[in-house]
PDB file of C-alpha atoms and ligand atoms in Angstrom:
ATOM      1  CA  UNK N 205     -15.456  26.875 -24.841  1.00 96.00           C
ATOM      2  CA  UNK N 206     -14.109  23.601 -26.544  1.00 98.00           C
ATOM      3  CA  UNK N 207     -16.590  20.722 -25.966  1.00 98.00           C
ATOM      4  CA  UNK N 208     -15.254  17.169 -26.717  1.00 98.00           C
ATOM      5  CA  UNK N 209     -18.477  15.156 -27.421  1.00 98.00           C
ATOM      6  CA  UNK N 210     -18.671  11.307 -25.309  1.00 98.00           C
ATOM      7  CA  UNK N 211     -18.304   9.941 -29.700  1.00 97.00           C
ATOM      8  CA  UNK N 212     -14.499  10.563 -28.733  1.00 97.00           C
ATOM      9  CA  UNK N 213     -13.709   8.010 -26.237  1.00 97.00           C
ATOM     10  CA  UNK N 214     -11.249   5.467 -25.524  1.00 97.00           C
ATOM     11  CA  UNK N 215     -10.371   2.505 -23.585  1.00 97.00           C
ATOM     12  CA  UNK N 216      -6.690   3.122 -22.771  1.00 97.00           C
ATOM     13  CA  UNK N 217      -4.099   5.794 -22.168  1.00 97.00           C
ATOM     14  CA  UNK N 218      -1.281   5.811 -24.614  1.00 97.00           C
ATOM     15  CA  UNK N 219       1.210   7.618 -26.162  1.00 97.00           C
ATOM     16  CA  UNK N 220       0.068   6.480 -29.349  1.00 97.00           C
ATOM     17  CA  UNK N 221      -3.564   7.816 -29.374  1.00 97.00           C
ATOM     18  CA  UNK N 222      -4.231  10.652 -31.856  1.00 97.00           C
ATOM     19  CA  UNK N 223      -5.533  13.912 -29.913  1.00 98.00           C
ATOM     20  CA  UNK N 224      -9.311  14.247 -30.831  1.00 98.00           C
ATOM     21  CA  UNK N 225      -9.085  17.932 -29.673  1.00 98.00           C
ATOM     22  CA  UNK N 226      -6.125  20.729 -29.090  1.00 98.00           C
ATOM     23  CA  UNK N 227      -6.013  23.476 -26.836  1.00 98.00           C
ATOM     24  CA  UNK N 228      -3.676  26.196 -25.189  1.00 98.00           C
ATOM     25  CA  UNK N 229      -2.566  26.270 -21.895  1.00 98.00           C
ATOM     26  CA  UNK N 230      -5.183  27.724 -19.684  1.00 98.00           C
ATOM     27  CA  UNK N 231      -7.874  26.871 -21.544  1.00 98.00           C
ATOM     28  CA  UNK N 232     -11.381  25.687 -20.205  1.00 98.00           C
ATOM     29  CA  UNK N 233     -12.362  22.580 -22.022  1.00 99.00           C
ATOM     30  CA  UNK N 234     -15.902  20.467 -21.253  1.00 98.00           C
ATOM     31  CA  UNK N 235     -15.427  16.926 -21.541  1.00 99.00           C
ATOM     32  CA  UNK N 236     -18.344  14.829 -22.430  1.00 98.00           C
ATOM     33  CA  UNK N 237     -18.709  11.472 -20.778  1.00 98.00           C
ATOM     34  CA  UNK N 238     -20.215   7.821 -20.576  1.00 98.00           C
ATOM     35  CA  UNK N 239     -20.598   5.722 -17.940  1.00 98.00           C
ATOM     36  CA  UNK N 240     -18.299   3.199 -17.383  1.00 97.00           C
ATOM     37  CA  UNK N 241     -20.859   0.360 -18.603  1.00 96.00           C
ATOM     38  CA  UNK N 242     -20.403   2.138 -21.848  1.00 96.00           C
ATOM     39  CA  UNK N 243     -24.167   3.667 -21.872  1.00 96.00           C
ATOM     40  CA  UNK N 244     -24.804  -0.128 -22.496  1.00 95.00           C
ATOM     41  CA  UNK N 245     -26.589  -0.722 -19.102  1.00 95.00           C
ATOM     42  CA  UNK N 246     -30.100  -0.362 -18.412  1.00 95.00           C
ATOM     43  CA  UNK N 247     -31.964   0.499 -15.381  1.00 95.00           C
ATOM     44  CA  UNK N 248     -33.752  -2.937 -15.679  1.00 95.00           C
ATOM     45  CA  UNK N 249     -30.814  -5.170 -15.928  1.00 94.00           C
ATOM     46  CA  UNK N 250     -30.531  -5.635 -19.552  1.00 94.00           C
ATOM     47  CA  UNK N 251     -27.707  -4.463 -21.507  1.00 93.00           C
ATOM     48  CA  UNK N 252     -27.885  -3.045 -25.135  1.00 92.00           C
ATOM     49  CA  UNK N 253     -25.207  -5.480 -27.302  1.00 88.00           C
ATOM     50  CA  UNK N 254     -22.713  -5.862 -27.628  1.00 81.00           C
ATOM     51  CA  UNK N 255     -22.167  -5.548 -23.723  1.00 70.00           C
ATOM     52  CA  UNK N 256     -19.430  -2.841 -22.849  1.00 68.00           C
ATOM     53  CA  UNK N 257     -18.320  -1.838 -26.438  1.00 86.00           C
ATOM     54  CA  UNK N 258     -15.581  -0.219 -24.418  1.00 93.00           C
ATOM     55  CA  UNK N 259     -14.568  -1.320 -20.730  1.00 92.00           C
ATOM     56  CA  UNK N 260     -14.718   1.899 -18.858  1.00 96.00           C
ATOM     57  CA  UNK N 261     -14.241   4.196 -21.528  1.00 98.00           C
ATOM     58  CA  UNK N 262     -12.654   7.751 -21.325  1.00 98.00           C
ATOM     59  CA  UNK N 263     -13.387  10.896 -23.302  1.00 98.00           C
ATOM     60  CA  UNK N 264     -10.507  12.384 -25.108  1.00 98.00           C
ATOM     61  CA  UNK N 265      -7.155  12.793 -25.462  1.00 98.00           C
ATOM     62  CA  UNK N 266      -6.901  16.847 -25.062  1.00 98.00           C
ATOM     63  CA  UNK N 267      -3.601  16.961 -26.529  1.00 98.00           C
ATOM     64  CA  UNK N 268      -2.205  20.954 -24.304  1.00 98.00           C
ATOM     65  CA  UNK N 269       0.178  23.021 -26.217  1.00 98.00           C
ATOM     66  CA  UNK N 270       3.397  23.688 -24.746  1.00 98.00           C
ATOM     67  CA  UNK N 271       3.248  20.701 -22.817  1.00 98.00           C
ATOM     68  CA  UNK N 272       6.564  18.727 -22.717  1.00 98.00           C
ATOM     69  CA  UNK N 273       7.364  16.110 -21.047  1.00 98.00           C
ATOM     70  CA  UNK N 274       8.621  16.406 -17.577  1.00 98.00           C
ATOM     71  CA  UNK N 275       5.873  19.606 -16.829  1.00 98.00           C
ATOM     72  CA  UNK N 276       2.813  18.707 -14.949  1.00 98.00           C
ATOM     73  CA  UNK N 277      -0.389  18.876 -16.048  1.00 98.00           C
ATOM     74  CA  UNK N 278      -2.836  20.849 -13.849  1.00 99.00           C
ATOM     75  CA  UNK N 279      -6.112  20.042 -13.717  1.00 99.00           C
ATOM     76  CA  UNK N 280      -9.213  22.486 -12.515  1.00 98.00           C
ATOM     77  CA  UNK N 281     -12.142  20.731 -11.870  1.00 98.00           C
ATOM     78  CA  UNK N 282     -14.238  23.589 -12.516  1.00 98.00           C
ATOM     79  CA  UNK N 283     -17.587  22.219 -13.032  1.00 98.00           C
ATOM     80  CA  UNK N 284     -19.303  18.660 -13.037  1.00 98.00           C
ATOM     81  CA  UNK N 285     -22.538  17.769 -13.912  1.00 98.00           C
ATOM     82  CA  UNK N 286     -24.230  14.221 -14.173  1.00 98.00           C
ATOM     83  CA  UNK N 287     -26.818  12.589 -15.831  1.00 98.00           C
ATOM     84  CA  UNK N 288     -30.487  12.352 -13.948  1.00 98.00           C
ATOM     85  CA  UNK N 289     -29.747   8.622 -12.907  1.00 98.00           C
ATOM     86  CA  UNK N 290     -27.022   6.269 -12.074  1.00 98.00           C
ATOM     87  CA  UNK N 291     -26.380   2.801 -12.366  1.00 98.00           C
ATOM     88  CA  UNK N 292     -25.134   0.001  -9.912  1.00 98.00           C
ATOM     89  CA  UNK N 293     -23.783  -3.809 -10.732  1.00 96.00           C
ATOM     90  CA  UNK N 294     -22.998  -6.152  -8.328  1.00 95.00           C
ATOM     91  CA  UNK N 295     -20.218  -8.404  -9.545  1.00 92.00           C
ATOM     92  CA  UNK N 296     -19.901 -11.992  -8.258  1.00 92.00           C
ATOM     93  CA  UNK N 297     -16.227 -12.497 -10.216  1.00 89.00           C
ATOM     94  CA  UNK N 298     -14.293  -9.555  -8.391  1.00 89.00           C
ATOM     95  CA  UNK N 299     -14.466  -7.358  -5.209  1.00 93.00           C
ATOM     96  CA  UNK N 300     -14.738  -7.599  -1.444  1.00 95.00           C
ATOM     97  CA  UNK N 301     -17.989  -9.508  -1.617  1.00 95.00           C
ATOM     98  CA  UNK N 302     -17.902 -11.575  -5.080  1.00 92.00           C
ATOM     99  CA  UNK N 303     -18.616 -14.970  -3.258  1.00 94.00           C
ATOM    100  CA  UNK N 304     -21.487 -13.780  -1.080  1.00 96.00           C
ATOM    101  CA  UNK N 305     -23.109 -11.814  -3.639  1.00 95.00           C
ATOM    102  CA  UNK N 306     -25.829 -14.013  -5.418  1.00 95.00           C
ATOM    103  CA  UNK N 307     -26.277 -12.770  -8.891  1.00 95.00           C
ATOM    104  CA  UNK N 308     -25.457  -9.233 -10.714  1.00 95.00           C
ATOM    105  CA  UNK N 309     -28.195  -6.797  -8.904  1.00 97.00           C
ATOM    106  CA  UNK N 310     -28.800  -3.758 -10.641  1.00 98.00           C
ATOM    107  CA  UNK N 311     -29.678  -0.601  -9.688  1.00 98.00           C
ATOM    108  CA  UNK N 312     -30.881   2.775 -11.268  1.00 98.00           C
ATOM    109  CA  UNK N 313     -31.383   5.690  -8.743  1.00 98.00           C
ATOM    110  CA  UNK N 314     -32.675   9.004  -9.260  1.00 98.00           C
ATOM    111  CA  UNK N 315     -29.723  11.504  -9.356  1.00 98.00           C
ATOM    112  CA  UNK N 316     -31.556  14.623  -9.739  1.00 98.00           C
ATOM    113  CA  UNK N 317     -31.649  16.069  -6.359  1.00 97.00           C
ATOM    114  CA  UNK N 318     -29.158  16.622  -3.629  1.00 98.00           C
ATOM    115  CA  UNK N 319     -29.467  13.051  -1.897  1.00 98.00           C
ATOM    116  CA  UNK N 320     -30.350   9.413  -3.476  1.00 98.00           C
ATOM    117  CA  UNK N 321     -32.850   7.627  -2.063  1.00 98.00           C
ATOM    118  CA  UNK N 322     -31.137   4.194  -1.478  1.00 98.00           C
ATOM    119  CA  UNK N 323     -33.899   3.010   0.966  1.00 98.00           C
ATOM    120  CA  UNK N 324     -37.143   3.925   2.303  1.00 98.00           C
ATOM    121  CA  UNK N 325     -34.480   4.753   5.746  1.00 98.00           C
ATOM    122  CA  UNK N 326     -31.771   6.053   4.232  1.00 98.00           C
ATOM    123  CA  UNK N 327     -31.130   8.926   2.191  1.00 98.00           C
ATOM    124  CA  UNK N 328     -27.140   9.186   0.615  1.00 98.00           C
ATOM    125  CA  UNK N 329     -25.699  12.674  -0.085  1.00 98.00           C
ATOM    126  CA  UNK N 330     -24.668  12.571  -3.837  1.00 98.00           C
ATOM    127  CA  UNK N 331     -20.853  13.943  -3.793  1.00 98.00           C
ATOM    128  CA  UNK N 332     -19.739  13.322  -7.787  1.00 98.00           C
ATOM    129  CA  UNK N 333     -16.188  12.530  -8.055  1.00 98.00           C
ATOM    130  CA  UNK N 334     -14.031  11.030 -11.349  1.00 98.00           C
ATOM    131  CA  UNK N 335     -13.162   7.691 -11.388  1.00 98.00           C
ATOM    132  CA  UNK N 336     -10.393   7.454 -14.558  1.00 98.00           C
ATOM    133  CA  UNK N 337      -8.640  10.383 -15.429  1.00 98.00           C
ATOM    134  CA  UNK N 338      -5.159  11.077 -16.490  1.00 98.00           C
ATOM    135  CA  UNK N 339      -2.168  11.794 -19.201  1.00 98.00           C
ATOM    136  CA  UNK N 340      -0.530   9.168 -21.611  1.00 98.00           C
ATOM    137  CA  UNK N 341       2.046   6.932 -20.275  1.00 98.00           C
ATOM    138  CA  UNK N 342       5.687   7.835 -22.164  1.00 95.00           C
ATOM    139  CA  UNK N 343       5.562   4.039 -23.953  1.00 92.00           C
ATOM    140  CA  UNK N 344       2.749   1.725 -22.506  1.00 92.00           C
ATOM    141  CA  UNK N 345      -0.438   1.505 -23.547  1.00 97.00           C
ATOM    142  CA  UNK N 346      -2.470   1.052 -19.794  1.00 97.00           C
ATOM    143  CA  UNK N 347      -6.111   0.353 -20.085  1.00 98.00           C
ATOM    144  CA  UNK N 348      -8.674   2.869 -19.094  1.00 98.00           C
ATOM    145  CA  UNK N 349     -10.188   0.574 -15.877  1.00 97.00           C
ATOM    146  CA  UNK N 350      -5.874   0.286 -14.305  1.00 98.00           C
ATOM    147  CA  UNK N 351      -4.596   3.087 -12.579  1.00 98.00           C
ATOM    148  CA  UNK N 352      -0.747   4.089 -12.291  1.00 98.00           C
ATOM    149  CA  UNK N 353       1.640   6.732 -12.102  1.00 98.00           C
ATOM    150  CA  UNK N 354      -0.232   8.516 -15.248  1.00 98.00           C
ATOM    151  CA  UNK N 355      -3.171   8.775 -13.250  1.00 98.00           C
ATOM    152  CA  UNK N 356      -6.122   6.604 -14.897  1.00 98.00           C
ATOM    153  CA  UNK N 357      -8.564   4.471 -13.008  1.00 98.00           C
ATOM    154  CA  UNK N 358      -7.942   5.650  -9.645  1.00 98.00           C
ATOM    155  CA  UNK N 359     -10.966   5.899  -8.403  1.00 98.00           C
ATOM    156  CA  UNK N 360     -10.191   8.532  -5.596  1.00 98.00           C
ATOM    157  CA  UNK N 361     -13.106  10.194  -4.059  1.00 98.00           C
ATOM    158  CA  UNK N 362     -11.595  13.279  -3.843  1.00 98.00           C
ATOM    159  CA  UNK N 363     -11.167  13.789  -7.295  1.00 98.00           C
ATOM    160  CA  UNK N 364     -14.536  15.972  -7.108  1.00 98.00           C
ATOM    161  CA  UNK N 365     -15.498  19.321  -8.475  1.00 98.00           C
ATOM    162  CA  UNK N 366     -13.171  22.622  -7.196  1.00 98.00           C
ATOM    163  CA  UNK N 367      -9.885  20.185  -6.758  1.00 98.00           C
ATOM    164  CA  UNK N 368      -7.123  20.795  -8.720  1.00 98.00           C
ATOM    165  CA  UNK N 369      -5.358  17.839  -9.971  1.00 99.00           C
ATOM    166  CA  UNK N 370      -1.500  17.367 -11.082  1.00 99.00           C
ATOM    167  CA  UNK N 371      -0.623  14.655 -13.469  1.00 98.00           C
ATOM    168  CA  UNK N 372       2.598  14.131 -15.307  1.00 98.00           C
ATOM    169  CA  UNK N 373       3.675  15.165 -18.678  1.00 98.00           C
ATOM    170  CA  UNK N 374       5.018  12.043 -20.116  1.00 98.00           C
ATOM    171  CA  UNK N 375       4.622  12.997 -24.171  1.00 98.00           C
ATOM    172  CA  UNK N 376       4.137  16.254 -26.135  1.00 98.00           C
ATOM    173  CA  UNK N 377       0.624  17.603 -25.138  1.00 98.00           C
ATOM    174  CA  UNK N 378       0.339  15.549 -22.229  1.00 98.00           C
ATOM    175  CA  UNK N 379      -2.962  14.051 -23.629  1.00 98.00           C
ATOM    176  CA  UNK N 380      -5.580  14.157 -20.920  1.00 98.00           C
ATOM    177  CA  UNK N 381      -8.647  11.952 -21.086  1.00 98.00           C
ATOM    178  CA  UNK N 382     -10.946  11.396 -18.419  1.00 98.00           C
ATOM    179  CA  UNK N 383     -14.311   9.463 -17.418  1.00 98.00           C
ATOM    180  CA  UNK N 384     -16.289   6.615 -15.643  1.00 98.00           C
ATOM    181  CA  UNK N 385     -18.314   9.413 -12.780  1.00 98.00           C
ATOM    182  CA  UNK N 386     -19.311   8.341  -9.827  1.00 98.00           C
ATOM    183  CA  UNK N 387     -22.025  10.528  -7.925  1.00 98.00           C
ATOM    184  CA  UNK N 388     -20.633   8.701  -5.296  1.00 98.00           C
ATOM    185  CA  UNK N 389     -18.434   5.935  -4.167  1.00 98.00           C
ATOM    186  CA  UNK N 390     -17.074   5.306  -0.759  1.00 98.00           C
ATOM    187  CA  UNK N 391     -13.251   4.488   0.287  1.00 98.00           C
ATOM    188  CA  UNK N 392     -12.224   1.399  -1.247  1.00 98.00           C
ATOM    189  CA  UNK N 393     -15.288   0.916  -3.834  1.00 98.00           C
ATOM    190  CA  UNK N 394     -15.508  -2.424  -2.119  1.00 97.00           C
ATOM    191  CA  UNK N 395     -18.574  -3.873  -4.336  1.00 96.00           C
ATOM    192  CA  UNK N 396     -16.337  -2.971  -7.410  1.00 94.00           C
ATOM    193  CA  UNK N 397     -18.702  -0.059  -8.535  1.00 97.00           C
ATOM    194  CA  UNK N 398     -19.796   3.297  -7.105  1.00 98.00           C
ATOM    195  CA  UNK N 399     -22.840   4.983  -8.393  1.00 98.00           C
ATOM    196  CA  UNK N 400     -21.739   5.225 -12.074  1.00 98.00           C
ATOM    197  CA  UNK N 401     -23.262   7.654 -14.374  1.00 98.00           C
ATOM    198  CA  UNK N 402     -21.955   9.806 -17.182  1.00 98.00           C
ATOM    199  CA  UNK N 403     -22.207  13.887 -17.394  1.00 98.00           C
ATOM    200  CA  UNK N 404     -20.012  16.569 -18.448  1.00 98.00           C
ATOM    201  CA  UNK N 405     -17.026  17.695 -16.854  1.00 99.00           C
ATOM    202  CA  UNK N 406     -15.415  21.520 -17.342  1.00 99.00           C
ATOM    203  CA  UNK N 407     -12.091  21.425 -16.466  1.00 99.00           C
ATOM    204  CA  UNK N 408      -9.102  24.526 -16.787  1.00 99.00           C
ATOM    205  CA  UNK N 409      -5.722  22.623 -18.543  1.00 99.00           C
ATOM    206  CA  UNK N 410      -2.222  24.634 -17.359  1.00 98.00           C
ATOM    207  CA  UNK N 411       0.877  23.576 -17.711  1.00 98.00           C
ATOM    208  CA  UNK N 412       3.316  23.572 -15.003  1.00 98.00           C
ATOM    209  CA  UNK N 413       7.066  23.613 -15.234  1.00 98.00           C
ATOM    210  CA  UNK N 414       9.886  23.108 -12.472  1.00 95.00           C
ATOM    211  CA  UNK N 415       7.494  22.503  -9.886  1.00 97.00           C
ATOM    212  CA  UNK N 416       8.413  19.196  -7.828  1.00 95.00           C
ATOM    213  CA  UNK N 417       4.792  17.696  -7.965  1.00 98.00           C
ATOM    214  CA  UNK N 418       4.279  14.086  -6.300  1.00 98.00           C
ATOM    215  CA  UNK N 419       2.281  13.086  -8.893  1.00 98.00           C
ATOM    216  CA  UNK N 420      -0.432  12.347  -9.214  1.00 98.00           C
ATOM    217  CA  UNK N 421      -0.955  14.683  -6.301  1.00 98.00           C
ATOM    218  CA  UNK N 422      -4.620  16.461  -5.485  1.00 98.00           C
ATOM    219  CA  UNK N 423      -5.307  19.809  -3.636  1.00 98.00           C
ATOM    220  CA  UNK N 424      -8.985  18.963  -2.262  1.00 98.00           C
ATOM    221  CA  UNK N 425     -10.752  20.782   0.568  1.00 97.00           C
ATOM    222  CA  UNK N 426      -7.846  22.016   2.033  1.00 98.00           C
ATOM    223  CA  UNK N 427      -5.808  18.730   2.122  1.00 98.00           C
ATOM    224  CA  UNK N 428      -3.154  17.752  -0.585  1.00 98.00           C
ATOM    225  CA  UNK N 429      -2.492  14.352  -1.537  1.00 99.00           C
ATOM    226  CA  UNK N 430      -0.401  12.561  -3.292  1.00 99.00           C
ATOM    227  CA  UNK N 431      -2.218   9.473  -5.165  1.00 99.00           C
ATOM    228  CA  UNK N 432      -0.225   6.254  -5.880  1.00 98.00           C
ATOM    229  CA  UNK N 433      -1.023   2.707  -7.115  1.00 98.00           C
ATOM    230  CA  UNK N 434       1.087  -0.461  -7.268  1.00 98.00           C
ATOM    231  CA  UNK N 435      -0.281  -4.270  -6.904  1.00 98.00           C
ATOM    232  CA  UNK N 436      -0.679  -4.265  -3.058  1.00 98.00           C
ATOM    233  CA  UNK N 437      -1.816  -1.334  -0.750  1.00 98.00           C
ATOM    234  CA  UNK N 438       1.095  -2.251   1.369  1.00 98.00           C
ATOM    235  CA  UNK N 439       3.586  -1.067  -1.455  1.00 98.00           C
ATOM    236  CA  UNK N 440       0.884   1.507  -2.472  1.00 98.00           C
ATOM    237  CA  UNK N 441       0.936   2.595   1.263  1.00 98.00           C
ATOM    238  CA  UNK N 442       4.732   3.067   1.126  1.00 98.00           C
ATOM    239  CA  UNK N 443       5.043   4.543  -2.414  1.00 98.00           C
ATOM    240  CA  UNK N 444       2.447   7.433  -1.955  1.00 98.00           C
ATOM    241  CA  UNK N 445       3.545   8.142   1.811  1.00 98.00           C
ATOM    242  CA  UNK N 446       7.127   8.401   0.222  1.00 98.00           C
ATOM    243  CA  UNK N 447       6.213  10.523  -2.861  1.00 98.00           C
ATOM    244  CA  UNK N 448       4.822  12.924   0.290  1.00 98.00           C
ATOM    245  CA  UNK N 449       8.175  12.463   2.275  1.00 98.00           C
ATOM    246  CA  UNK N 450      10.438  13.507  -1.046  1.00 98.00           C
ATOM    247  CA  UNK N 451       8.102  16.185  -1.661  1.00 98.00           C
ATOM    248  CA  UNK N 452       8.013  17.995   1.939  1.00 98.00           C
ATOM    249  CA  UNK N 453      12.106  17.148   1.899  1.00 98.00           C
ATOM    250  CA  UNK N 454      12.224  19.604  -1.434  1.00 98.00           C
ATOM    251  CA  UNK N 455       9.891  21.885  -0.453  1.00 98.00           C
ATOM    252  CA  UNK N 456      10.724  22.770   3.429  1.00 98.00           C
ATOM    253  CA  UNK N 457      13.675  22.917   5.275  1.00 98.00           C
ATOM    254  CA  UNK N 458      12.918  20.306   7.030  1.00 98.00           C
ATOM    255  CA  UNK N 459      15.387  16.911   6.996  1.00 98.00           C
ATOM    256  CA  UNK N 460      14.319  13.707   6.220  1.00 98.00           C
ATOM    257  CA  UNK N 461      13.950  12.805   9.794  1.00 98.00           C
ATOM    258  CA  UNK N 462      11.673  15.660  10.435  1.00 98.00           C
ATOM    259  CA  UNK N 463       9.214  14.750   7.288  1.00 98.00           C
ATOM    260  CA  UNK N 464       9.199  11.401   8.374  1.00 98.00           C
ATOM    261  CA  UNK N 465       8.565  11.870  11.950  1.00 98.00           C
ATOM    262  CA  UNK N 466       5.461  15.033  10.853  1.00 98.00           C
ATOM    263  CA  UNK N 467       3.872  12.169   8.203  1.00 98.00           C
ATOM    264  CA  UNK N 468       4.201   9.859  11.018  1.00 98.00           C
ATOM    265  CA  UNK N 469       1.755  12.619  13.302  1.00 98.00           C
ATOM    266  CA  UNK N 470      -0.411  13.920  10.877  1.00 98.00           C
ATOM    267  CA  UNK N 471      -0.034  12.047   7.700  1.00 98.00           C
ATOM    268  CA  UNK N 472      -3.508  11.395   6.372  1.00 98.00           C
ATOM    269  CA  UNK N 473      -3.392   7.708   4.568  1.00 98.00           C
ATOM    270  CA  UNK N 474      -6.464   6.441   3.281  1.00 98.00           C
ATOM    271  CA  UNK N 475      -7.108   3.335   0.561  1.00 98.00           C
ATOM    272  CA  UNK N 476      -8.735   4.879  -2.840  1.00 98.00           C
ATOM    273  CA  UNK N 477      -9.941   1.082  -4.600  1.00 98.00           C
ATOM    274  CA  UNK N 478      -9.153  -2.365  -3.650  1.00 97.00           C
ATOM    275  CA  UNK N 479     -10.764  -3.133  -7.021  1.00 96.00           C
ATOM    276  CA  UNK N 480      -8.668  -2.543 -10.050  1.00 95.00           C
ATOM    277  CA  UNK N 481      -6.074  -4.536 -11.211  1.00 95.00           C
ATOM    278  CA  UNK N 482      -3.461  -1.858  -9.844  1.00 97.00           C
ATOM    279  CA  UNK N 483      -4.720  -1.030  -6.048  1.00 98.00           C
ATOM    280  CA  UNK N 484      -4.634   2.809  -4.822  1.00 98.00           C
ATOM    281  CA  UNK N 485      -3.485   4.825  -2.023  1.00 98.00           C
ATOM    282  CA  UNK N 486      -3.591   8.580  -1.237  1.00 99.00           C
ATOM    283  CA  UNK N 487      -1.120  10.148   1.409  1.00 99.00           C
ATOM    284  CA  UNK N 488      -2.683  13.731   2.633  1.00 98.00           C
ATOM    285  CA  UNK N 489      -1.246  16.495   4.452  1.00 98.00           C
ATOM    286  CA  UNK N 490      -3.298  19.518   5.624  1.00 98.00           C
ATOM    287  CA  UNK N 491      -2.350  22.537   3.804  1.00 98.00           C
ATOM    288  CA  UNK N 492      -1.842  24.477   6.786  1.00 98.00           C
ATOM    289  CA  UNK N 493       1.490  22.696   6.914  1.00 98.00           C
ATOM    290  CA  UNK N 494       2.351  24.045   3.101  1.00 98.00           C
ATOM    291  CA  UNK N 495       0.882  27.544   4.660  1.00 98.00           C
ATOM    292  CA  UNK N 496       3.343  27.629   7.627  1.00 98.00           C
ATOM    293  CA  UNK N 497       6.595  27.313   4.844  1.00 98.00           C
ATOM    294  CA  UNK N 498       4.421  29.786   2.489  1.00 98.00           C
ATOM    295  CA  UNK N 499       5.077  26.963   0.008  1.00 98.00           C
ATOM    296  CA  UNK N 500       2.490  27.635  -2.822  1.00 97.00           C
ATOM    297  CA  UNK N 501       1.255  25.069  -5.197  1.00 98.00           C
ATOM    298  CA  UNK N 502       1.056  26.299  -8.789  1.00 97.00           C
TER     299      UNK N 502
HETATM  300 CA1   CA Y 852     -13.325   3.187 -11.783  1.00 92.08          CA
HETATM  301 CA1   CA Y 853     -16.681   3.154 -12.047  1.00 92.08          CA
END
């Protein structure tokens, strides 16, 4: 299997990055990762210099043969696996909470088991999900901690091992990079951080053509989703809950009217971050309703 060590990382998405690794279509490819403080962070506050290298760096780009723009990328998450702690930050500068919190608290917890211990009371499930991961934009250059229609930073807690991803093609081998794990994070990633750590993702690269995917959509414990950002979750609201509306209007029968009024019912929205400088929004759907028109995503 092709391993791409965390030495090849990066702190933006671009068309302009040079592929550290190449692979076919339907490969299996293990990504190596840091944490998003770079590996700089220590569990007793101190950082080693210079602070953050890289701002949330990602491992890669895989550049995927065949891939062309206007395909979609998919995206196994086959396996992930973490390292045995993780790291916290408070942040006084950005987030829900920056003017009550009183200095930058760290924390290191033990990630070894099935549960962190986060008090002597409360135990938290660990459920590791990806934080930045997507494909090269067709002409910006987006930093690695803003998310967008490439993918990148969003932060979406559903983005965990067995979901399948879709991302656009937006150059010649699509260029996937990925990183910043989170063995958990809630909705929203109010305090600006989840539980960050680094680890090793195996993923299975496939490239899809003539498929209408919302991207960046996400089939995840029998829900699909399509994952947008834009500067406020109201237009993220309406951009990701219309990506869902075009894409049930291609893929049923059903009129506009119909999709609108069946989002309306059932239409799962939830808020990703508030954090980044782009702000992200999922719209889900249970896949019984893709069952019922025996539409099947590639
Ligand atoms: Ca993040
Ligand atoms: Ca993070």
């Amino acid at each position: 299997m092709l391993r791409i060590s965390k030495e090849f990382v990066t702190d933006n998405c671009s068309p302009k990055n040079p592929p550290v690794a190449c692979c076919q279509s339907g490969d299996t490819v293990m990504f190596e990762t840091r944490d998003c403080y770079d590996d700089r962070l220590q569990g007793d506050g101190t950082v080693i210099e210079p602070e953050k290298a890289l701002e949330n760096p990602a491992t890669g780009p895989l550049y995927v043969e065949g891939a062309q723009p206007g395909d979609v990328l998919k995206v196994h998450i086959d396996k992930i696996t973490i390292n045995p702690t993780g790291l916290m930050r408070c942040s006084t500068s950005a987030g829900a909470f920056n003017d009550l919190v009183e200095y930058r608290k760290v924390r290191q917890f033990d990630t070894t088991g099935e549960y962190i211990q986060f008090t002597d009371k409360l135990k938290l499930k660990i459920d590791t999900m990806i934080g930045v991961i997507g494909t090269a934009p067709d002409t910006d250059t987006v930093m690695t901690h803003t998310p967008g229609s490439h993918g990148g930073n969003m932060d979406c807690n559903k983005i965990v091992e067995g979901s399948t991803l879709y991302l656009p093609v937006n150059v010649p081998g699509a260029l996937l990079s990925m990183g910043d794990l989170h063995a958990l994070m809630g909705d929203g990633e109010v305090m600006i951080c989840g539980l960050e750590t680094g680890g090793e993702v195996t993923v299975t690269v496939e490239v899809v053509k003539g498929f209408p995917m919302p991207t960046p959509a996400l089939a995840c414990r029998g829900k699909f989703y399509s994952i947008q950002s834009a500067n406020t979750l109201d237009q993220a609201s309406r951009k990701a809950s219309r990506a869902m509306l075009k894409f049930l209007q291609q893929v049923t029968p059903m009129d506009v009217h119909d999709c609108a009024m069946l989002l309306s019912l059932v239409g799962d929205l939830s808020v990703c971050q508030i954090v980044d400088p782009q702000l992200t929004v999922r719209m889900g759907i249970d896949q019984s309703i893709l069952d019922a028109y025996e539409v099947k995503l590639p």
